[in-house]
Amino acid sequence: MDELARELRDVIGGEVRFDDGSRALYAHDLSVYRQVPIGVVIPKSAEDVIAAVAACRRHDVPIFGRGCGTSLSGQCCNAAVVIDFSKYLNRIIELNPDDRYAWVEPGVINDQLRDAAEQYHLTLAPDPATHSYCTLGGMIGNNSCGAHSIMGGKTVDNVEALEILTYGGERLIVGKLSDVQLEEAIGRDGFEGEAYRRLKDLRDLYAGDIRKRYPRIPRRVSGYNLDQLLPENGFNVARALVGSESTCVIVLRAKLRLVPSPRCRALLVIGFDDICSAADDVPSVLENPLIALEAVGQNVIDHMRRKGHELPAARRLPKGDAWLLAEFGGDTQEEADGKAKKAGERVRKLKGIRGLELFSNEAEQKQVWEIREAGVAASRIPHVEDAWPSWEDAAVPPEKLGAYLREFIELLGRYRYRYTLFGHFGQGCVHCRICFELGTEAGVKQFRAFMQEAAKLVVRYGGSLSGEHGDGQAKGELLPIMFGERLMGAMREFKAIWDPDWKMNPGKVVDAYPLDSNLRVGPDYHRRPVKTHFQFPEDKGSFAAATERCFGIGKCRHLDQDTMCPSFQATREEMHSTRGRAHLLFEMLRGDALHGGWRDPHVHESLSLCLACKGCKGDCPVTTDIATYKAEFFSHFYEGRLRPRSHYFLGKVERWARLASKAPGLANGLTQSRLLSGLAKRIAGLEKQRPLPPFATRTFRDDFERRPARAGADVILWTDTFTNYFEPDIAHAAVEVLEAAGRKVRLPPPGLCCGRPLYDYGMLDRAKEQLKAILTAMREDIRAGTKVVVLEPSCASVFRDEMLNLFPSDDDAKRLSNQVVTLAEFLNESGWKPPQLRRPAVMHAHCHHKAVLGTGPEEALLRNAGLDLHVLNAGCCGVAGSFGYEHYDLSMKIGEQRLLPAVRKAPDDALIVADGFSCRSQISHGSDRQPLHPAQVIRLALREGRPARPDRRQPPAAETHNEQAARPPQPAPAK
């Protein structure tokens, strides 16, 4: 390994990673399997790939290519050198709208190509549920499909040509050949001529078997595409290699067909009593001009609700417990709607229809599709419904789907397996996630028996073991049931033509590893017991069980959606994705690939760039909470060790702020002057480019306590560190608003702090002490049910989230968690209506707010104040508490991805609203806009707005650049 790694570093310009951390990181995909690779190569060019393969050949080691790493059958993990194309080889080389094709590198994400093609009203037809992050190279490897394959076919139907590289070092472009072209190719010297001759001989020898045994159904994905070599298919070598799962060649470039994309769409949702009844009517629904026909059951909605994810469109679905989603396209919305309405008139006459609902609005259609795409996420409720892929995507003729499903569900019942079922019913493909028991010998034995029975059942119906996700290890062993031994021999010959040394992803598809070997959490897996600060009540009290939540779906590899995961979006590094971090923690506790335990440097490197934004807790389908895992790991990593200076400065900022408040002028002279601020930052271990916030001349508490005491105060306003010492005007605004709403305000006892910054560095002993002090000092108010209004979202999330994880059995902690509210939650619940401000506003919500609290109340309050509100989908601001002060360049890169450009594009007369201290700091630093807290906006409505009553008059012209004018002046210092 060391010799190979040295040679690779000498011959390629990309990255070579043979360290334990990288090997552990790539040991998983989205399957039940785990194999630790030899090492990882991340090439920057096709020449890098060629040189890397040559080096591996000289050392006689196996290889395989990898894209997003979301394969469901184990084809993307192996004891081999992994070549990861996703980080650098992700260019659209050519997009030709006239001839409707594109040349792409294998790391291009599906939606990148589709978005680029949409400007010409073209698209790539295959769009798996992972379309926003899966790579085209991976789709070619697995012969992926998706909801709109009914419109344009599987990946194989959309590949025009491939530039390939063999393990032997041969580089050639393959595609479709006429008889004349084939004979010409056979006449060439060397490998190419010999390969074409052998392929022609193989075709001629097995043509009859292929025609007889290959099922003629829309979704036959299992096995090699030997049917593409038949004369009627034009001897298409490129398409024969699609779906070969990196067991034959490496793809360097691909020419993909583009098809017309309907400009407008309509979605007809048809309700049925059950999923089998829906399947029965698929042939009749297919008689209409569809571009997609999907199925989803009520259990998907129920499971998502159990996980705390409400699907908004679920309330709009017609009656039933299962639904078909029939999509229609047209050049105009009227045309698309017309097709859907005509189809509705036809299907209404079918038996078993419970109801119909037409969705014409694009936003509503998107919400309905979110239900279908939630199927994978809904199938896994950690430690309750631990469903796994393996028998994941069998396909049968659509006309036999209903009968097949009834037998299949009966089979599941005999094995007493719980399951989640949905699928691409328009093409007879059924997705089923099953709760296999893989942790015991008996459970694994049952798993093997079920897989064999399921394979025989689908073959009896003329179907395919795989209808979308490939064979890999899960179904490779079962392929003889489908194809017979003779055709399996043909597939071995096909692989041997390209890979005579059997070094390309061995043990997958052909002569596969046993389907019950290499299990990720099989009988040989034992959790390492560890003592933790957090109690992990939702994971049975086990940190190891918490790390097992992630099973590899990869949604954290989004580049331009959601908050999760900002550091991956900026670096495109697997180790900086939610999935990568969870896998490394899992491997740390497993202990055979990583050996450092709590002091492991690879885990520390990965977590050091976690922003602790909690985006994963809100966006991850299984609510993997890396921010909490980071705090736990750091608490042990630094136990008994001297920490970096920044930890002491930023982690204990409340202590320094309290000290600075004694002499704010002196403190600001040190932190704000050009001469001294650089020195102060260097001493504190902070980045020099990030400005430190100035301390307020007087704290909010000092000002508030000068007011005459008011008897009968009925609400507590929490004095967090950021508001009290840096931005007291926000708290003053909140008091003014609360009093306008008829409430009397008081503060908690002095000296209390929730300890938010401590969690970033794992200072959990101190954090627990501070929470205990709060529970003690406020016990009377807590038990009296007094509401506590918290202005800083990151502080509110401590009470709603971390506190319950640290003290899950403490009744006062539970009470306080329920009594902590945001200003908007409190005002909305009281029924108070603010005056009408009638101005445009752009709102960016703090990451913790989105992930833990939900931003609905804030949006409602601001709209109730008459604001024309636009809520940004801008991800994380990039500062995230302490992160932006220690990692300035990366922080700004994250901010520049979406947030800062969106703020700069906002109209001059729009209010910029941001409720997080970090977010306001980033916006002020990265733009010329001065953001307001919602409390300041509502105070502005009190001072400038109109009474809260219907007003049909046109709003007055808005002021320009009003942010500074909107911010009330600081109170004058007391004499």
mmCIF file of C-alpha atoms in Angstrom, residues 390-538:
data_model
loop_
_atom_site.group_PDB
_atom_site.id
_atom_site.type_symbol
_atom_site.label_atom_id
_atom_site.label_comp_id
_atom_site.label_asym_id
_atom_site.label_seq_id
_atom_site.Cartn_x
_atom_site.Cartn_y
_atom_site.Cartn_z
ATOM 1 C CA SER A 390 -31.405 -5.193 -0.729
ATOM 2 C CA TRP A 391 -34.636 -6.440 -2.215
ATOM 3 C CA GLU A 392 -35.126 -2.883 -3.291
ATOM 4 C CA ASP A 393 -36.300 -2.455 -6.865
ATOM 5 C CA ALA A 394 -37.677 -5.591 -8.529
ATOM 6 C CA ALA A 395 -39.688 -4.990 -11.698
ATOM 7 C CA VAL A 396 -42.376 -6.966 -13.535
ATOM 8 C CA PRO A 397 -44.565 -6.293 -16.577
ATOM 9 C CA PRO A 398 -46.947 -3.459 -15.601
ATOM 10 C CA GLU A 399 -49.976 -5.569 -16.546
ATOM 11 C CA LYS A 400 -48.965 -8.175 -13.953
ATOM 12 C CA LEU A 401 -48.098 -5.710 -11.220
ATOM 13 C CA GLY A 402 -51.215 -6.094 -9.068
ATOM 14 C CA ALA A 403 -51.043 -9.899 -8.971
ATOM 15 C CA TYR A 404 -47.299 -9.827 -8.282
ATOM 16 C CA LEU A 405 -47.710 -7.376 -5.423
ATOM 17 C CA ARG A 406 -50.312 -9.501 -3.681
ATOM 18 C CA GLU A 407 -48.006 -12.518 -3.725
ATOM 19 C CA PHE A 408 -45.014 -10.431 -2.726
ATOM 20 C CA ILE A 409 -46.847 -8.880 0.238
ATOM 21 C CA GLU A 410 -47.963 -12.350 1.277
ATOM 22 C CA LEU A 411 -44.300 -13.442 1.159
ATOM 23 C CA LEU A 412 -43.320 -10.509 3.377
ATOM 24 C CA GLY A 413 -46.062 -11.544 5.799
ATOM 25 C CA ARG A 414 -44.757 -15.114 6.009
ATOM 26 C CA TYR A 415 -41.340 -13.776 6.980
ATOM 27 C CA ARG A 416 -42.962 -11.276 9.378
ATOM 28 C CA TYR A 417 -41.068 -8.403 7.805
ATOM 29 C CA ARG A 418 -42.256 -4.834 8.192
ATOM 30 C CA TYR A 419 -41.796 -2.781 5.051
ATOM 31 C CA THR A 420 -42.348 0.506 3.226
ATOM 32 C CA LEU A 421 -43.532 0.185 -0.366
ATOM 33 C CA PHE A 422 -43.721 2.688 -3.218
ATOM 34 C CA GLY A 423 -42.400 2.784 -6.745
ATOM 35 C CA HIS A 424 -42.364 3.561 -10.442
ATOM 36 C CA PHE A 425 -45.610 1.709 -11.128
ATOM 37 C CA GLY A 426 -45.866 3.042 -14.666
ATOM 38 C CA GLN A 427 -42.970 0.766 -15.549
ATOM 39 C CA GLY A 428 -43.759 -2.039 -13.112
ATOM 40 C CA CYS A 429 -40.879 -1.207 -10.741
ATOM 41 C CA VAL A 430 -41.511 -1.679 -7.018
ATOM 42 C CA HIS A 431 -39.358 -0.079 -4.341
ATOM 43 C CA CYS A 432 -39.557 -1.913 -1.055
ATOM 44 C CA ARG A 433 -37.521 -1.164 2.056
ATOM 45 C CA ILE A 434 -37.654 -4.090 4.453
ATOM 46 C CA CYS A 435 -36.791 -4.356 8.151
ATOM 47 C CA PHE A 436 -34.286 -7.191 7.869
ATOM 48 C CA GLU A 437 -32.762 -8.439 11.111
ATOM 49 C CA LEU A 438 -29.089 -8.591 10.158
ATOM 50 C CA GLY A 439 -27.534 -8.464 13.612
ATOM 51 C CA THR A 440 -28.019 -12.160 14.446
ATOM 52 C CA GLU A 441 -27.077 -15.423 12.757
ATOM 53 C CA ALA A 442 -30.738 -16.454 12.641
ATOM 54 C CA GLY A 443 -31.738 -13.118 11.133
ATOM 55 C CA VAL A 444 -29.076 -13.354 8.425
ATOM 56 C CA LYS A 445 -30.152 -16.911 7.606
ATOM 57 C CA GLN A 446 -33.724 -15.686 7.225
ATOM 58 C CA PHE A 447 -32.520 -12.783 5.061
ATOM 59 C CA ARG A 448 -30.804 -15.206 2.665
ATOM 60 C CA ALA A 449 -33.867 -17.445 2.440
ATOM 61 C CA PHE A 450 -36.160 -14.479 1.752
ATOM 62 C CA MET A 451 -33.922 -13.088 -0.991
ATOM 63 C CA GLN A 452 -33.915 -16.431 -2.773
ATOM 64 C CA GLU A 453 -37.711 -16.799 -2.554
ATOM 65 C CA ALA A 454 -38.261 -13.216 -3.683
ATOM 66 C CA ALA A 455 -35.998 -13.791 -6.692
ATOM 67 C CA LYS A 456 -37.907 -16.888 -7.758
ATOM 68 C CA LEU A 457 -41.211 -15.043 -7.373
ATOM 69 C CA VAL A 458 -40.261 -12.105 -9.592
ATOM 70 C CA VAL A 459 -38.788 -14.413 -12.253
ATOM 71 C CA ARG A 460 -42.012 -16.415 -12.269
ATOM 72 C CA TYR A 461 -43.829 -13.202 -13.204
ATOM 73 C CA GLY A 462 -41.383 -12.545 -16.061
ATOM 74 C CA GLY A 463 -39.622 -9.774 -14.174
ATOM 75 C CA SER A 464 -36.156 -8.554 -13.256
ATOM 76 C CA LEU A 465 -34.416 -8.762 -9.884
ATOM 77 C CA SER A 466 -33.361 -5.162 -10.365
ATOM 78 C CA GLY A 467 -35.429 -2.504 -12.081
ATOM 79 C CA GLU A 468 -33.276 0.493 -11.280
ATOM 80 C CA HIS A 469 -30.437 0.131 -8.789
ATOM 81 C CA GLY A 470 -28.334 -2.680 -10.185
ATOM 82 C CA ASP A 471 -27.159 -6.042 -8.863
ATOM 83 C CA GLY A 472 -23.886 -5.444 -7.039
ATOM 84 C CA GLN A 473 -23.478 -7.932 -4.220
ATOM 85 C CA ALA A 474 -27.090 -8.014 -3.062
ATOM 86 C CA LYS A 475 -28.446 -9.642 -6.210
ATOM 87 C CA GLY A 476 -25.347 -10.768 -8.094
ATOM 88 C CA GLU A 477 -25.464 -14.182 -6.437
ATOM 89 C CA LEU A 478 -29.137 -14.548 -7.447
ATOM 90 C CA LEU A 479 -28.700 -13.783 -11.155
ATOM 91 C CA PRO A 480 -28.543 -17.479 -12.181
ATOM 92 C CA ILE A 481 -32.170 -17.774 -11.020
ATOM 93 C CA MET A 482 -33.099 -15.144 -13.588
ATOM 94 C CA PHE A 483 -30.734 -15.898 -16.468
ATOM 95 C CA GLY A 484 -29.653 -19.510 -16.070
ATOM 96 C CA GLU A 485 -26.099 -20.826 -16.046
ATOM 97 C CA ARG A 486 -25.543 -20.555 -19.791
ATOM 98 C CA LEU A 487 -26.192 -16.830 -19.918
ATOM 99 C CA MET A 488 -24.180 -16.359 -16.742
ATOM 100 C CA GLY A 489 -21.317 -17.919 -18.685
ATOM 101 C CA ALA A 490 -21.899 -15.370 -21.432
ATOM 102 C CA MET A 491 -21.685 -12.566 -18.871
ATOM 103 C CA ARG A 492 -18.401 -13.970 -17.556
ATOM 104 C CA GLU A 493 -17.050 -13.933 -21.100
ATOM 105 C CA PHE A 494 -18.236 -10.346 -21.571
ATOM 106 C CA LYS A 495 -16.421 -9.235 -18.420
ATOM 107 C CA ALA A 496 -13.293 -11.165 -19.418
ATOM 108 C CA ILE A 497 -13.127 -9.342 -22.766
ATOM 109 C CA TRP A 498 -12.734 -6.038 -20.949
ATOM 110 C CA ASP A 499 -11.141 -7.237 -17.707
ATOM 111 C CA PRO A 500 -9.189 -10.436 -18.264
ATOM 112 C CA ASP A 501 -7.328 -10.001 -14.958
ATOM 113 C CA TRP A 502 -10.613 -9.739 -13.024
ATOM 114 C CA LYS A 503 -9.443 -6.529 -11.290
ATOM 115 C CA MET A 504 -12.445 -4.311 -12.004
ATOM 116 C CA ASN A 505 -14.725 -4.204 -8.955
ATOM 117 C CA PRO A 506 -14.467 -7.968 -8.348
ATOM 118 C CA GLY A 507 -17.205 -9.794 -6.491
ATOM 119 C CA LYS A 508 -20.004 -7.699 -7.991
ATOM 120 C CA VAL A 509 -22.586 -8.773 -10.592
ATOM 121 C CA VAL A 510 -20.716 -11.824 -11.877
ATOM 122 C CA ASP A 511 -19.293 -14.393 -9.449
ATOM 123 C CA ALA A 512 -20.461 -12.086 -6.701
ATOM 124 C CA TYR A 513 -19.643 -12.280 -3.029
ATOM 125 C CA PRO A 514 -22.323 -14.182 -1.083
ATOM 126 C CA LEU A 515 -25.232 -11.838 -0.456
ATOM 127 C CA ASP A 516 -25.004 -12.393 3.304
ATOM 128 C CA SER A 517 -21.279 -11.543 3.618
ATOM 129 C CA ASN A 518 -19.562 -8.175 4.216
ATOM 130 C CA LEU A 519 -22.575 -6.938 6.199
ATOM 131 C CA ARG A 520 -22.234 -3.485 7.726
ATOM 132 C CA VAL A 521 -23.949 -4.361 11.002
ATOM 133 C CA GLY A 522 -23.942 -8.132 10.788
ATOM 134 C CA PRO A 523 -23.556 -10.643 13.640
ATOM 135 C CA ASP A 524 -19.839 -9.805 13.959
ATOM 136 C CA TYR A 525 -20.543 -6.128 14.615
ATOM 137 C CA HIS A 526 -20.393 -5.057 18.243
ATOM 138 C CA ARG A 527 -20.845 -1.520 19.493
ATOM 139 C CA ARG A 528 -17.985 -0.209 21.593
ATOM 140 C CA PRO A 529 -19.478 0.943 24.925
ATOM 141 C CA VAL A 530 -18.537 4.508 25.794
ATOM 142 C CA LYS A 531 -19.555 6.899 28.528
ATOM 143 C CA THR A 532 -20.986 10.167 27.209
ATOM 144 C CA HIS A 533 -22.245 13.514 28.473
ATOM 145 C CA PHE A 534 -25.264 13.497 26.190
ATOM 146 C CA GLN A 535 -27.773 10.779 26.980
ATOM 147 C CA PHE A 536 -29.128 10.187 23.453
ATOM 148 C CA PRO A 537 -32.650 9.273 24.601
ATOM 149 C CA GLU A 538 -33.874 8.830 21.005
#
